[in-house]
Every structure is written in C-alpha cells, then in structure tokens.
C-alpha cells in the first residue's frame, strides 16, 4: 500500500508564496468601489443604514416602487458590493474582467412592482469592518442577513410588506446560514432567488488545480486558519440548505471554470421545498456572467417572485 504522505510533492518557496497570497485574499479581499448609484440608472432611492445582528454598521439603498407592498431584500457575492464589481478596471480586472452591475437587477424588479432594499455586507462596499476584516463566505455574514430582516420587521413602512430574498453566491450562503441559525426571522419570506451558491472547498480546489498547486489544500487551509479565517471545507451551503423551506430558485453557469456543476447541484438537491427551481446558464465559462444574467434576462426571476409573492 502506498504511503500518500511520501508521494505528496514537496512545497517549494514559490508555491508557498502563492498559497499565502491565496489565504490573504480569502481572509480579507480587496474592497470594490461603489461607482454608481440607482439614480444613474433612472431610479429614485434613499441612502439608509442599519446594524447587523451583532452590531456591525451596514450601508444600504432603498429603492421604492409606487403603490407596492412587496419588497425584495438583496445582498451580493464575496469581493463585490450592492453596486456590483468593477471588472473593467484595474486592479479588479486581474481577478475577473467582467463588469457586474446589480442595479440592472434592481431596476428590473422595480419595474415589475417591487420595492428593493440592498445592502453591503460587512467588510464590503461602504459597510463597516467586522470580525477584524475576516470574511467567512456566509459563516460571519449571516449576521448581516438577520440584521436586514430586523430592520425591515421593525420599520414602520416596511414591516407589513410581503418579502422575498435575492441573495447571490456568498450572500446566498449567508442567507442559508441565517435561516438555519435564526429561523424565526424568515417564517414569512415567500421566495428566495440565489445565483451561484458556492462551496469554497470545491472552488478553491478547482482553481488551485489550474494553478498547479492542487495538492496543497491542507496547506491553504492552515494558512487561512493562521490568519483567523476558516478552512475551506467549513465555508459551504451544504449543511444549511436542508433548512431552507421557502421556494428557492438557483441558477449557475454550467461550465464555470472556477467550480464544478456537482457542487451547486448538491446544494439544490438538499433544498427541501418542492417548489424549488434550477436553471443553468449556458454559452460561457465565466462565473461573473452568471451574476449579470438576471440583469440582462430578468423574466424568469420576476416570474418566480410573482408566483410566490401574491
């Protein structure tokens, strides 16, 4: 029987530097700027702010829809913010060269008669630092999801509205953790749309394989833990998806080179609600195209919210 430890390649100084850079980027990604506001897209809006469940100050926009009693609460993926991601600008284009504009999604929802509340999670956009700047891909940010629900449920105007969630990627992971840990805040949520929920172990392994350092996942985990962050296998929606009982719509770029279809398929399969829906974005290998999909093709998203938010 072969001793796996004896066959594992030796980690070079160059590879160690790469791994340490990956760990630093995971622990505290570079903040993306907010380049535009809803006004630049022809939308009325208000700047609002509220505390997370643990007191971190969160910055948000409220986009009203005339004579509407329906509200969609939105957040965003890791490395992004409520505006989107400036992939057309350095240095962010080095990470992903796609300009993501979430305000197109808010505009489509608003046109369909939905009020929108969208917030920057901790350590992103203009929200405050939390947990020493450490991101948890949902393991810490769930407190922001609960904070948004507390804000809505205590707000004189918003508390009686019918509520849905648009929470993509890490924001979707955070919502699933929040629903598991504090389910009492989500009993009246009618529908949840989630673009590209992600298990970091799958994504990290896939990317590290492309970089030629896929044998060193344990080393990346240890470097992240040494920085105060989490091991990659801990940052997954899989343990939490079985507790998400509201209707949930999941989309994913099928040929996304940063992950594998099996990961999001597992998340979807674990969702217990019979009214769940899945859609694969075809014709691209770029993950960030999935974040823009509903901004360009909002019909399925709007139909899903309309179906359950009557």
PDB file of C-alpha atoms in Angstrom:
ATOM      1  CA  UNK A   1       0.000   0.000   0.000  1.00  0.00           C
ATOM      2  CA  UNK A   2       1.396   3.404  -0.991  1.00  0.00           C
ATOM      3  CA  UNK A   3       2.019   5.963   1.733  1.00  0.00           C
ATOM      4  CA  UNK A   4       0.214   9.083   0.464  1.00  0.00           C
ATOM      5  CA  UNK A   5       2.381  11.352   2.621  1.00  0.00           C
ATOM      6  CA  UNK A   6       5.531  10.023   0.944  1.00  0.00           C
ATOM      7  CA  UNK A   7       4.173  10.655  -2.570  1.00  0.00           C
ATOM      8  CA  UNK A   8       2.960  14.189  -1.944  1.00  0.00           C
ATOM      9  CA  UNK A   9       5.139  16.780  -3.723  1.00  0.00           C
ATOM     10  CA  UNK A  10       7.419  18.990  -1.672  1.00  0.00           C
ATOM     11  CA  UNK A  11       6.140  22.534  -1.316  1.00  0.00           C
ATOM     12  CA  UNK A  12       8.551  24.991  -2.906  1.00  0.00           C
ATOM     13  CA  UNK A  13       9.169  28.533  -1.666  1.00  0.00           C
ATOM     14  CA  UNK A  14       7.390  29.894  -4.752  1.00  0.00           C
ATOM     15  CA  UNK A  15       4.374  27.662  -4.163  1.00  0.00           C
ATOM     16  CA  UNK A  16       4.255  28.643  -0.502  1.00  0.00           C
ATOM     17  CA  UNK A  17       4.193  32.310  -1.507  1.00  0.00           C
ATOM     18  CA  UNK A  18       1.279  31.581  -3.862  1.00  0.00           C
ATOM     19  CA  UNK A  19      -0.604  29.755  -1.117  1.00  0.00           C
ATOM     20  CA  UNK A  20      -0.035  32.537   1.387  1.00  0.00           C
ATOM     21  CA  UNK A  21      -1.327  35.052  -1.169  1.00  0.00           C
ATOM     22  CA  UNK A  22      -4.457  32.953  -1.720  1.00  0.00           C
ATOM     23  CA  UNK A  23      -5.022  32.777   2.035  1.00  0.00           C
ATOM     24  CA  UNK A  24      -4.634  36.537   2.467  1.00  0.00           C
ATOM     25  CA  UNK A  25      -7.086  37.161  -0.371  1.00  0.00           C
ATOM     26  CA  UNK A  26      -9.580  34.790   1.193  1.00  0.00           C
ATOM     27  CA  UNK A  27      -9.254  36.307   4.648  1.00  0.00           C
ATOM     28  CA  UNK A  28      -9.725  39.943   3.548  1.00  0.00           C
ATOM     29  CA  UNK A  29     -10.449  40.534  -0.158  1.00  0.00           C
ATOM     30  CA  UNK A  30      -9.805  43.941  -1.696  1.00  0.00           C
ATOM     31  CA  UNK A  31     -12.914  46.092  -1.348  1.00  0.00           C
ATOM     32  CA  UNK A  32     -14.616  47.011  -4.607  1.00  0.00           C
ATOM     33  CA  UNK A  33     -15.715  50.646  -5.023  1.00  0.00           C
ATOM     34  CA  UNK A  34     -19.300  51.805  -5.494  1.00  0.00           C
ATOM     35  CA  UNK A  35     -19.056  53.541  -8.858  1.00  0.00           C
ATOM     36  CA  UNK A  36     -22.708  54.452  -9.421  1.00  0.00           C
ATOM     37  CA  UNK A  37     -25.978  54.749  -7.559  1.00  0.00           C
ATOM     38  CA  UNK A  38     -29.520  53.785  -8.610  1.00  0.00           C
ATOM     39  CA  UNK A  39     -30.001  57.388  -9.757  1.00  0.00           C
ATOM     40  CA  UNK A  40     -27.532  56.731 -12.577  1.00  0.00           C
ATOM     41  CA  UNK A  41     -29.974  54.083 -13.825  1.00  0.00           C
ATOM     42  CA  UNK A  42     -33.012  56.338 -13.573  1.00  0.00           C
ATOM     43  CA  UNK A  43     -34.209  55.046 -10.190  1.00  0.00           C
ATOM     44  CA  UNK A  44     -35.305  57.013  -7.148  1.00  0.00           C
ATOM     45  CA  UNK A  45     -33.603  55.791  -3.983  1.00  0.00           C
ATOM     46  CA  UNK A  46     -32.765  56.580  -0.376  1.00  0.00           C
ATOM     47  CA  UNK A  47     -29.485  56.015   1.459  1.00  0.00           C
ATOM     48  CA  UNK A  48     -30.274  54.019   4.584  1.00  0.00           C
ATOM     49  CA  UNK A  49     -28.234  52.200   7.197  1.00  0.00           C
ATOM     50  CA  UNK A  50     -28.848  49.718   9.988  1.00  0.00           C
ATOM     51  CA  UNK A  51     -26.917  47.416  12.321  1.00  0.00           C
ATOM     52  CA  UNK A  52     -26.159  43.800  11.681  1.00  0.00           C
ATOM     53  CA  UNK A  53     -27.377  41.241  14.204  1.00  0.00           C
ATOM     54  CA  UNK A  54     -24.080  41.696  16.066  1.00  0.00           C
ATOM     55  CA  UNK A  55     -23.953  45.483  15.656  1.00  0.00           C
ATOM     56  CA  UNK A  56     -21.766  45.990  12.557  1.00  0.00           C
ATOM     57  CA  UNK A  57     -22.955  49.116  10.705  1.00  0.00           C
ATOM     58  CA  UNK A  58     -24.348  48.265   7.261  1.00  0.00           C
ATOM     59  CA  UNK A  59     -24.890  50.742   4.427  1.00  0.00           C
ATOM     60  CA  UNK A  60     -27.835  50.247   2.076  1.00  0.00           C
ATOM     61  CA  UNK A  61     -30.091  51.653  -0.617  1.00  0.00           C
ATOM     62  CA  UNK A  62     -33.861  51.587  -0.521  1.00  0.00           C
ATOM     63  CA  UNK A  63     -35.476  51.789  -3.964  1.00  0.00           C
ATOM     64  CA  UNK A  64     -39.231  52.408  -3.667  1.00  0.00           C
ATOM     65  CA  UNK A  65     -41.921  51.227  -6.053  1.00  0.00           C
ATOM     66  CA  UNK A  66     -45.096  53.312  -6.156  1.00  0.00           C
ATOM     67  CA  UNK A  67     -48.149  51.750  -4.517  1.00  0.00           C
ATOM     68  CA  UNK A  68     -46.350  48.460  -3.851  1.00  0.00           C
ATOM     69  CA  UNK A  69     -46.456  46.334  -0.705  1.00  0.00           C
ATOM     70  CA  UNK A  70     -43.805  43.869  -1.938  1.00  0.00           C
ATOM     71  CA  UNK A  71     -40.122  44.012  -1.004  1.00  0.00           C
ATOM     72  CA  UNK A  72     -37.036  42.171  -2.264  1.00  0.00           C
ATOM     73  CA  UNK A  73     -34.014  42.246   0.077  1.00  0.00           C
ATOM     74  CA  UNK A  74     -30.718  41.920  -1.815  1.00  0.00           C
ATOM     75  CA  UNK A  75     -27.071  41.411  -0.956  1.00  0.00           C
ATOM     76  CA  UNK A  76     -24.071  40.343  -3.045  1.00  0.00           C
ATOM     77  CA  UNK A  77     -21.178  37.891  -3.572  1.00  0.00           C
ATOM     78  CA  UNK A  78     -17.748  37.956  -1.994  1.00  0.00           C
ATOM     79  CA  UNK A  79     -15.462  40.725  -3.385  1.00  0.00           C
ATOM     80  CA  UNK A  80     -18.482  42.740  -4.606  1.00  0.00           C
ATOM     81  CA  UNK A  81     -20.988  45.199  -3.159  1.00  0.00           C
ATOM     82  CA  UNK A  82     -24.577  46.359  -3.728  1.00  0.00           C
ATOM     83  CA  UNK A  83     -23.470  48.190  -6.891  1.00  0.00           C
ATOM     84  CA  UNK A  84     -21.617  45.234  -8.391  1.00  0.00           C
ATOM     85  CA  UNK A  85     -17.996  44.631  -9.360  1.00  0.00           C
ATOM     86  CA  UNK A  86     -15.638  46.862 -11.403  1.00  0.00           C
ATOM     87  CA  UNK A  87     -14.117  44.115 -13.533  1.00  0.00           C
ATOM     88  CA  UNK A  88     -13.466  46.674 -16.277  1.00  0.00           C
ATOM     89  CA  UNK A  89     -10.949  48.473 -14.018  1.00  0.00           C
ATOM     90  CA  UNK A  90      -7.554  47.681 -12.541  1.00  0.00           C
ATOM     91  CA  UNK A  91      -6.740  46.030 -10.225  1.00  0.00           C
ATOM     92  CA  UNK A  92     -10.097  44.216 -10.011  1.00  0.00           C
ATOM     93  CA  UNK A  93      -9.895  43.114 -13.650  1.00  0.00           C
ATOM     94  CA  UNK A  94      -6.951  40.910 -12.654  1.00  0.00           C
ATOM     95  CA  UNK A  95      -9.373  38.886 -10.548  1.00  0.00           C
ATOM     96  CA  UNK A  96     -12.252  38.849 -13.048  1.00  0.00           C
ATOM     97  CA  UNK A  97     -12.546  41.017 -16.172  1.00  0.00           C
ATOM     98  CA  UNK A  98     -16.344  41.348 -16.187  1.00  0.00           C
ATOM     99  CA  UNK A  99     -18.190  44.471 -15.084  1.00  0.00           C
ATOM    100  CA  UNK A 100     -21.056  43.308 -12.857  1.00  0.00           C
ATOM    101  CA  UNK A 101     -23.987  45.738 -12.473  1.00  0.00           C
ATOM    102  CA  UNK A 102     -26.504  44.578  -9.902  1.00  0.00           C
ATOM    103  CA  UNK A 103     -28.515  47.779 -10.285  1.00  0.00           C
ATOM    104  CA  UNK A 104     -29.843  46.353 -13.559  1.00  0.00           C
ATOM    105  CA  UNK A 105     -31.433  43.588 -11.468  1.00  0.00           C
ATOM    106  CA  UNK A 106     -32.926  46.103  -9.037  1.00  0.00           C
ATOM    107  CA  UNK A 107     -34.263  48.108 -11.983  1.00  0.00           C
ATOM    108  CA  UNK A 108     -35.989  45.033 -13.403  1.00  0.00           C
ATOM    109  CA  UNK A 109     -37.511  44.208 -10.019  1.00  0.00           C
ATOM    110  CA  UNK A 110     -38.615  47.799  -9.517  1.00  0.00           C
ATOM    111  CA  UNK A 111     -40.208  47.921 -12.970  1.00  0.00           C
ATOM    112  CA  UNK A 112     -42.106  44.751 -12.040  1.00  0.00           C
ATOM    113  CA  UNK A 113     -43.546  46.485  -8.978  1.00  0.00           C
ATOM    114  CA  UNK A 114     -41.113  45.540  -6.225  1.00  0.00           C
ATOM    115  CA  UNK A 115     -39.520  47.757  -3.621  1.00  0.00           C
ATOM    116  CA  UNK A 116     -35.842  46.878  -3.190  1.00  0.00           C
ATOM    117  CA  UNK A 117     -33.587  47.048  -0.135  1.00  0.00           C
ATOM    118  CA  UNK A 118     -29.967  46.242  -0.969  1.00  0.00           C
ATOM    119  CA  UNK A 119     -27.061  46.367   1.467  1.00  0.00           C
ATOM    120  CA  UNK A 120     -23.292  45.934   1.582  1.00  0.00           C
ATOM    121  CA  UNK A 121     -22.250  43.050   3.791  1.00  0.00           C
ATOM    122  CA  UNK A 122     -19.559  43.600   6.423  1.00  0.00           C
ATOM    123  CA  UNK A 123     -16.070  44.248   5.052  1.00  0.00           C
ATOM    124  CA  UNK A 124     -17.559  45.140   1.646  1.00  0.00           C
ATOM    125  CA  UNK A 125     -18.635  48.334  -0.088  1.00  0.00           C
ATOM    126  CA  UNK A 126     -19.163  51.092   2.454  1.00  0.00           C
ATOM    127  CA  UNK A 127     -20.278  48.928   5.358  1.00  0.00           C
ATOM    128  CA  UNK A 128     -18.099  48.766   8.450  1.00  0.00           C
ATOM    129  CA  UNK A 129     -15.380  46.272   9.223  1.00  0.00           C
ATOM    130  CA  UNK A 130     -16.420  43.252  11.224  1.00  0.00           C
ATOM    131  CA  UNK A 131     -14.508  40.377  12.799  1.00  0.00           C
ATOM    132  CA  UNK A 132     -11.171  42.072  12.187  1.00  0.00           C
ATOM    133  CA  UNK A 133     -11.823  42.229   8.449  1.00  0.00           C
ATOM    134  CA  UNK A 134     -12.234  38.457   8.156  1.00  0.00           C
ATOM    135  CA  UNK A 135     -14.751  37.157   5.624  1.00  0.00           C
ATOM    136  CA  UNK A 136     -16.499  33.846   6.150  1.00  0.00           C
ATOM    137  CA  UNK A 137     -18.398  33.307   2.877  1.00  0.00           C
ATOM    138  CA  UNK A 138     -21.570  33.164   4.978  1.00  0.00           C
ATOM    139  CA  UNK A 139     -20.232  31.933   8.313  1.00  0.00           C
ATOM    140  CA  UNK A 140     -19.977  35.512   9.619  1.00  0.00           C
ATOM    141  CA  UNK A 141     -22.113  37.395   7.102  1.00  0.00           C
ATOM    142  CA  UNK A 142     -25.291  35.568   8.160  1.00  0.00           C
ATOM    143  CA  UNK A 143     -25.496  38.176  10.904  1.00  0.00           C
ATOM    144  CA  UNK A 144     -25.901  40.846   8.207  1.00  0.00           C
ATOM    145  CA  UNK A 145     -28.785  38.917   6.644  1.00  0.00           C
ATOM    146  CA  UNK A 146     -30.519  38.788  10.039  1.00  0.00           C
ATOM    147  CA  UNK A 147     -29.788  42.492  10.580  1.00  0.00           C
ATOM    148  CA  UNK A 148     -31.561  43.347   7.336  1.00  0.00           C
ATOM    149  CA  UNK A 149     -34.578  41.296   8.435  1.00  0.00           C
ATOM    150  CA  UNK A 150     -34.609  43.054  11.813  1.00  0.00           C
ATOM    151  CA  UNK A 151     -34.508  46.421  10.077  1.00  0.00           C
ATOM    152  CA  UNK A 152     -37.428  45.532   7.821  1.00  0.00           C
ATOM    153  CA  UNK A 153     -39.510  43.949  10.574  1.00  0.00           C
ATOM    154  CA  UNK A 154     -39.124  46.981  12.849  1.00  0.00           C
ATOM    155  CA  UNK A 155     -39.624  49.618  10.134  1.00  0.00           C
ATOM    156  CA  UNK A 156     -42.966  51.418  10.170  1.00  0.00           C
ATOM    157  CA  UNK A 157     -43.386  51.273   6.392  1.00  0.00           C
ATOM    158  CA  UNK A 158     -41.645  48.015   5.522  1.00  0.00           C
ATOM    159  CA  UNK A 159     -42.812  45.681   8.279  1.00  0.00           C
ATOM    160  CA  UNK A 160     -46.140  44.876   6.637  1.00  0.00           C
ATOM    161  CA  UNK A 161     -44.683  44.197   3.191  1.00  0.00           C
ATOM    162  CA  UNK A 162     -44.524  40.775   1.547  1.00  0.00           C
ATOM    163  CA  UNK A 163     -40.815  39.849   1.483  1.00  0.00           C
ATOM    164  CA  UNK A 164     -38.551  37.904  -0.873  1.00  0.00           C
ATOM    165  CA  UNK A 165     -34.763  37.486  -0.967  1.00  0.00           C
ATOM    166  CA  UNK A 166     -32.308  37.948  -3.820  1.00  0.00           C
ATOM    167  CA  UNK A 167     -29.016  36.739  -2.339  1.00  0.00           C
ATOM    168  CA  UNK A 168     -26.289  35.518  -4.745  1.00  0.00           C
ATOM    169  CA  UNK A 169     -23.191  33.393  -4.077  1.00  0.00           C
ATOM    170  CA  UNK A 170     -21.668  34.165  -0.657  1.00  0.00           C
ATOM    171  CA  UNK A 171     -24.728  36.284   0.104  1.00  0.00           C
ATOM    172  CA  UNK A 172     -26.849  33.220  -0.615  1.00  0.00           C
ATOM    173  CA  UNK A 173     -24.640  31.067   1.597  1.00  0.00           C
ATOM    174  CA  UNK A 174     -25.094  33.695   4.325  1.00  0.00           C
ATOM    175  CA  UNK A 175     -28.864  33.589   3.926  1.00  0.00           C
ATOM    176  CA  UNK A 176     -28.894  29.801   4.299  1.00  0.00           C
ATOM    177  CA  UNK A 177     -26.809  30.011   7.471  1.00  0.00           C
ATOM    178  CA  UNK A 178     -29.067  32.777   8.822  1.00  0.00           C
ATOM    179  CA  UNK A 179     -32.220  30.774   8.108  1.00  0.00           C
ATOM    180  CA  UNK A 180     -30.669  27.839   9.982  1.00  0.00           C
ATOM    181  CA  UNK A 181     -29.467  29.821  12.994  1.00  0.00           C
ATOM    182  CA  UNK A 182     -32.346  32.305  13.355  1.00  0.00           C
ATOM    183  CA  UNK A 183     -35.337  30.782  11.528  1.00  0.00           C
ATOM    184  CA  UNK A 184     -37.870  32.939  13.379  1.00  0.00           C
ATOM    185  CA  UNK A 185     -36.874  35.952  11.257  1.00  0.00           C
ATOM    186  CA  UNK A 186     -37.678  34.159   7.983  1.00  0.00           C
ATOM    187  CA  UNK A 187     -41.022  32.471   8.570  1.00  0.00           C
ATOM    188  CA  UNK A 188     -42.843  34.976   6.338  1.00  0.00           C
ATOM    189  CA  UNK A 189     -40.280  35.113   3.496  1.00  0.00           C
ATOM    190  CA  UNK A 190     -42.150  33.964   0.394  1.00  0.00           C
ATOM    191  CA  UNK A 191     -39.348  33.223  -2.088  1.00  0.00           C
ATOM    192  CA  UNK A 192     -35.555  33.124  -2.318  1.00  0.00           C
ATOM    193  CA  UNK A 193     -33.601  33.603  -5.565  1.00  0.00           C
ATOM    194  CA  UNK A 194     -29.949  32.563  -5.301  1.00  0.00           C
ATOM    195  CA  UNK A 195     -27.392  32.861  -8.089  1.00  0.00           C
ATOM    196  CA  UNK A 196     -24.432  30.521  -7.767  1.00  0.00           C
ATOM    197  CA  UNK A 197     -24.204  29.367  -4.145  1.00  0.00           C
ATOM    198  CA  UNK A 198     -20.671  28.128  -3.651  1.00  0.00           C
ATOM    199  CA  UNK A 199     -18.676  25.690  -1.537  1.00  0.00           C
ATOM    200  CA  UNK A 200     -15.218  27.156  -1.103  1.00  0.00           C
ATOM    201  CA  UNK A 201     -13.505  23.750  -0.946  1.00  0.00           C
ATOM    202  CA  UNK A 202     -14.782  22.894  -4.431  1.00  0.00           C
ATOM    203  CA  UNK A 203     -13.982  26.319  -5.865  1.00  0.00           C
ATOM    204  CA  UNK A 204     -10.586  26.536  -4.208  1.00  0.00           C
ATOM    205  CA  UNK A 205      -9.590  23.023  -5.312  1.00  0.00           C
ATOM    206  CA  UNK A 206     -10.666  23.722  -8.894  1.00  0.00           C
ATOM    207  CA  UNK A 207      -8.718  26.973  -9.099  1.00  0.00           C
ATOM    208  CA  UNK A 208      -5.642  25.563  -7.374  1.00  0.00           C
ATOM    209  CA  UNK A 209      -5.622  22.628  -9.792  1.00  0.00           C
ATOM    210  CA  UNK A 210      -5.475  25.146 -12.655  1.00  0.00           C
ATOM    211  CA  UNK A 211      -2.591  26.895 -10.881  1.00  0.00           C
ATOM    212  CA  UNK A 212      -0.677  23.625 -10.491  1.00  0.00           C
ATOM    213  CA  UNK A 213      -0.841  23.611  -6.674  1.00  0.00           C
ATOM    214  CA  UNK A 214      -3.898  21.431  -6.189  1.00  0.00           C
ATOM    215  CA  UNK A 215      -2.014  19.016  -3.941  1.00  0.00           C
ATOM    216  CA  UNK A 216      -1.733  21.642  -1.210  1.00  0.00           C
ATOM    217  CA  UNK A 217      -5.299  22.219   0.006  1.00  0.00           C
ATOM    218  CA  UNK A 218      -4.294  21.337   3.561  1.00  0.00           C
ATOM    219  CA  UNK A 219      -1.611  23.994   3.447  1.00  0.00           C
ATOM    220  CA  UNK A 220      -4.055  26.639   2.191  1.00  0.00           C
ATOM    221  CA  UNK A 221      -6.484  25.713   4.959  1.00  0.00           C
ATOM    222  CA  UNK A 222      -3.761  26.070   7.572  1.00  0.00           C
ATOM    223  CA  UNK A 223      -2.618  29.441   6.212  1.00  0.00           C
ATOM    224  CA  UNK A 224      -6.222  30.702   6.324  1.00  0.00           C
ATOM    225  CA  UNK A 225      -6.697  29.433   9.870  1.00  0.00           C
ATOM    226  CA  UNK A 226      -3.439  31.085  10.947  1.00  0.00           C
ATOM    227  CA  UNK A 227      -4.857  34.390   9.687  1.00  0.00           C
ATOM    228  CA  UNK A 228      -8.016  33.911  11.740  1.00  0.00           C
ATOM    229  CA  UNK A 229     -10.166  32.723   8.835  1.00  0.00           C
ATOM    230  CA  UNK A 230     -11.760  29.322   8.189  1.00  0.00           C
ATOM    231  CA  UNK A 231     -10.790  26.092   6.480  1.00  0.00           C
ATOM    232  CA  UNK A 232     -12.312  25.927   3.018  1.00  0.00           C
ATOM    233  CA  UNK A 233     -14.487  22.888   3.745  1.00  0.00           C
ATOM    234  CA  UNK A 234     -16.258  24.852   6.501  1.00  0.00           C
ATOM    235  CA  UNK A 235     -17.465  27.525   4.042  1.00  0.00           C
ATOM    236  CA  UNK A 236     -20.234  25.628   2.272  1.00  0.00           C
ATOM    237  CA  UNK A 237     -24.014  25.954   1.998  1.00  0.00           C
ATOM    238  CA  UNK A 238     -24.475  22.174   2.086  1.00  0.00           C
ATOM    239  CA  UNK A 239     -25.016  21.800   5.863  1.00  0.00           C
ATOM    240  CA  UNK A 240     -27.580  24.632   5.816  1.00  0.00           C
ATOM    241  CA  UNK A 241     -29.564  24.098   2.595  1.00  0.00           C
ATOM    242  CA  UNK A 242     -31.835  21.417   4.166  1.00  0.00           C
ATOM    243  CA  UNK A 243     -33.214  24.109   6.497  1.00  0.00           C
ATOM    244  CA  UNK A 244     -34.316  26.435   3.666  1.00  0.00           C
ATOM    245  CA  UNK A 245     -38.011  25.619   3.397  1.00  0.00           C
ATOM    246  CA  UNK A 246     -39.226  28.565   1.297  1.00  0.00           C
ATOM    247  CA  UNK A 247     -39.418  28.244  -2.517  1.00  0.00           C
ATOM    248  CA  UNK A 248     -35.886  28.720  -3.869  1.00  0.00           C
ATOM    249  CA  UNK A 249     -34.634  29.413  -7.396  1.00  0.00           C
ATOM    250  CA  UNK A 250     -30.960  28.562  -8.027  1.00  0.00           C
ATOM    251  CA  UNK A 251     -29.034  29.488 -11.178  1.00  0.00           C
ATOM    252  CA  UNK A 252     -25.450  28.613 -12.106  1.00  0.00           C
ATOM    253  CA  UNK A 253     -23.084  28.977 -15.065  1.00  0.00           C
ATOM    254  CA  UNK A 254     -22.827  25.329 -16.101  1.00  0.00           C
ATOM    255  CA  UNK A 255     -19.277  25.475 -17.477  1.00  0.00           C
ATOM    256  CA  UNK A 256     -17.966  27.833 -14.769  1.00  0.00           C
ATOM    257  CA  UNK A 257     -14.207  27.181 -14.670  1.00  0.00           C
ATOM    258  CA  UNK A 258     -13.993  28.258 -11.033  1.00  0.00           C
ATOM    259  CA  UNK A 259     -16.113  25.407  -9.701  1.00  0.00           C
ATOM    260  CA  UNK A 260     -17.939  22.217 -10.714  1.00  0.00           C
ATOM    261  CA  UNK A 261     -21.624  21.721 -11.578  1.00  0.00           C
ATOM    262  CA  UNK A 262     -21.842  18.950  -8.990  1.00  0.00           C
ATOM    263  CA  UNK A 263     -21.328  21.436  -6.149  1.00  0.00           C
ATOM    264  CA  UNK A 264     -24.324  23.644  -6.929  1.00  0.00           C
ATOM    265  CA  UNK A 265     -26.321  20.533  -7.880  1.00  0.00           C
ATOM    266  CA  UNK A 266     -25.724  19.164  -4.390  1.00  0.00           C
ATOM    267  CA  UNK A 267     -26.906  22.440  -2.855  1.00  0.00           C
ATOM    268  CA  UNK A 268     -30.045  22.347  -4.989  1.00  0.00           C
ATOM    269  CA  UNK A 269     -30.745  18.684  -4.221  1.00  0.00           C
ATOM    270  CA  UNK A 270     -30.507  19.391  -0.483  1.00  0.00           C
ATOM    271  CA  UNK A 271     -33.209  22.085  -0.626  1.00  0.00           C
ATOM    272  CA  UNK A 272     -36.388  20.501   0.766  1.00  0.00           C
ATOM    273  CA  UNK A 273     -39.099  22.668  -0.828  1.00  0.00           C
ATOM    274  CA  UNK A 274     -40.969  21.021  -3.694  1.00  0.00           C
ATOM    275  CA  UNK A 275     -41.366  24.416  -5.397  1.00  0.00           C
ATOM    276  CA  UNK A 276     -37.630  24.846  -5.948  1.00  0.00           C
ATOM    277  CA  UNK A 277     -36.318  25.636  -9.421  1.00  0.00           C
ATOM    278  CA  UNK A 278     -32.933  25.306 -11.118  1.00  0.00           C
ATOM    279  CA  UNK A 279     -31.544  26.965 -14.240  1.00  0.00           C
ATOM    280  CA  UNK A 280     -28.168  26.518 -15.957  1.00  0.00           C
ATOM    281  CA  UNK A 281     -26.603  29.496 -17.736  1.00  0.00           C
ATOM    282  CA  UNK A 282     -25.061  28.222 -20.972  1.00  0.00           C
ATOM    283  CA  UNK A 283     -22.598  29.585 -23.503  1.00  0.00           C
ATOM    284  CA  UNK A 284     -19.915  30.918 -21.144  1.00  0.00           C
ATOM    285  CA  UNK A 285     -17.216  29.626 -18.810  1.00  0.00           C
ATOM    286  CA  UNK A 286     -17.042  32.872 -16.834  1.00  0.00           C
ATOM    287  CA  UNK A 287     -18.636  32.782 -13.403  1.00  0.00           C
ATOM    288  CA  UNK A 288     -19.304  36.514 -13.335  1.00  0.00           C
ATOM    289  CA  UNK A 289     -21.586  36.218 -16.370  1.00  0.00           C
ATOM    290  CA  UNK A 290     -23.947  34.412 -14.003  1.00  0.00           C
ATOM    291  CA  UNK A 291     -24.114  37.457 -11.747  1.00  0.00           C
ATOM    292  CA  UNK A 292     -25.206  39.648 -14.671  1.00  0.00           C
ATOM    293  CA  UNK A 293     -27.673  37.121 -16.051  1.00  0.00           C
ATOM    294  CA  UNK A 294     -30.847  38.385 -14.392  1.00  0.00           C
ATOM    295  CA  UNK A 295     -29.885  41.983 -15.114  1.00  0.00           C
ATOM    296  CA  UNK A 296     -29.974  41.134 -18.816  1.00  0.00           C
ATOM    297  CA  UNK A 297     -32.635  38.408 -18.692  1.00  0.00           C
ATOM    298  CA  UNK A 298     -34.931  39.162 -15.750  1.00  0.00           C
ATOM    299  CA  UNK A 299     -38.000  37.280 -16.941  1.00  0.00           C
ATOM    300  CA  UNK A 300     -37.509  34.036 -15.003  1.00  0.00           C
ATOM    301  CA  UNK A 301     -36.548  35.874 -11.817  1.00  0.00           C
ATOM    302  CA  UNK A 302     -39.569  38.182 -11.966  1.00  0.00           C
ATOM    303  CA  UNK A 303     -41.905  35.292 -12.812  1.00  0.00           C
ATOM    304  CA  UNK A 304     -40.627  33.319  -9.836  1.00  0.00           C
ATOM    305  CA  UNK A 305     -41.137  36.167  -7.376  1.00  0.00           C
ATOM    306  CA  UNK A 306     -44.533  36.952  -8.902  1.00  0.00           C
ATOM    307  CA  UNK A 307     -45.581  33.328  -8.480  1.00  0.00           C
ATOM    308  CA  UNK A 308     -44.981  33.211  -4.746  1.00  0.00           C
ATOM    309  CA  UNK A 309     -45.317  36.837  -3.621  1.00  0.00           C
ATOM    310  CA  UNK A 310     -49.002  37.302  -4.344  1.00  0.00           C
TER     311      UNK A 310
END
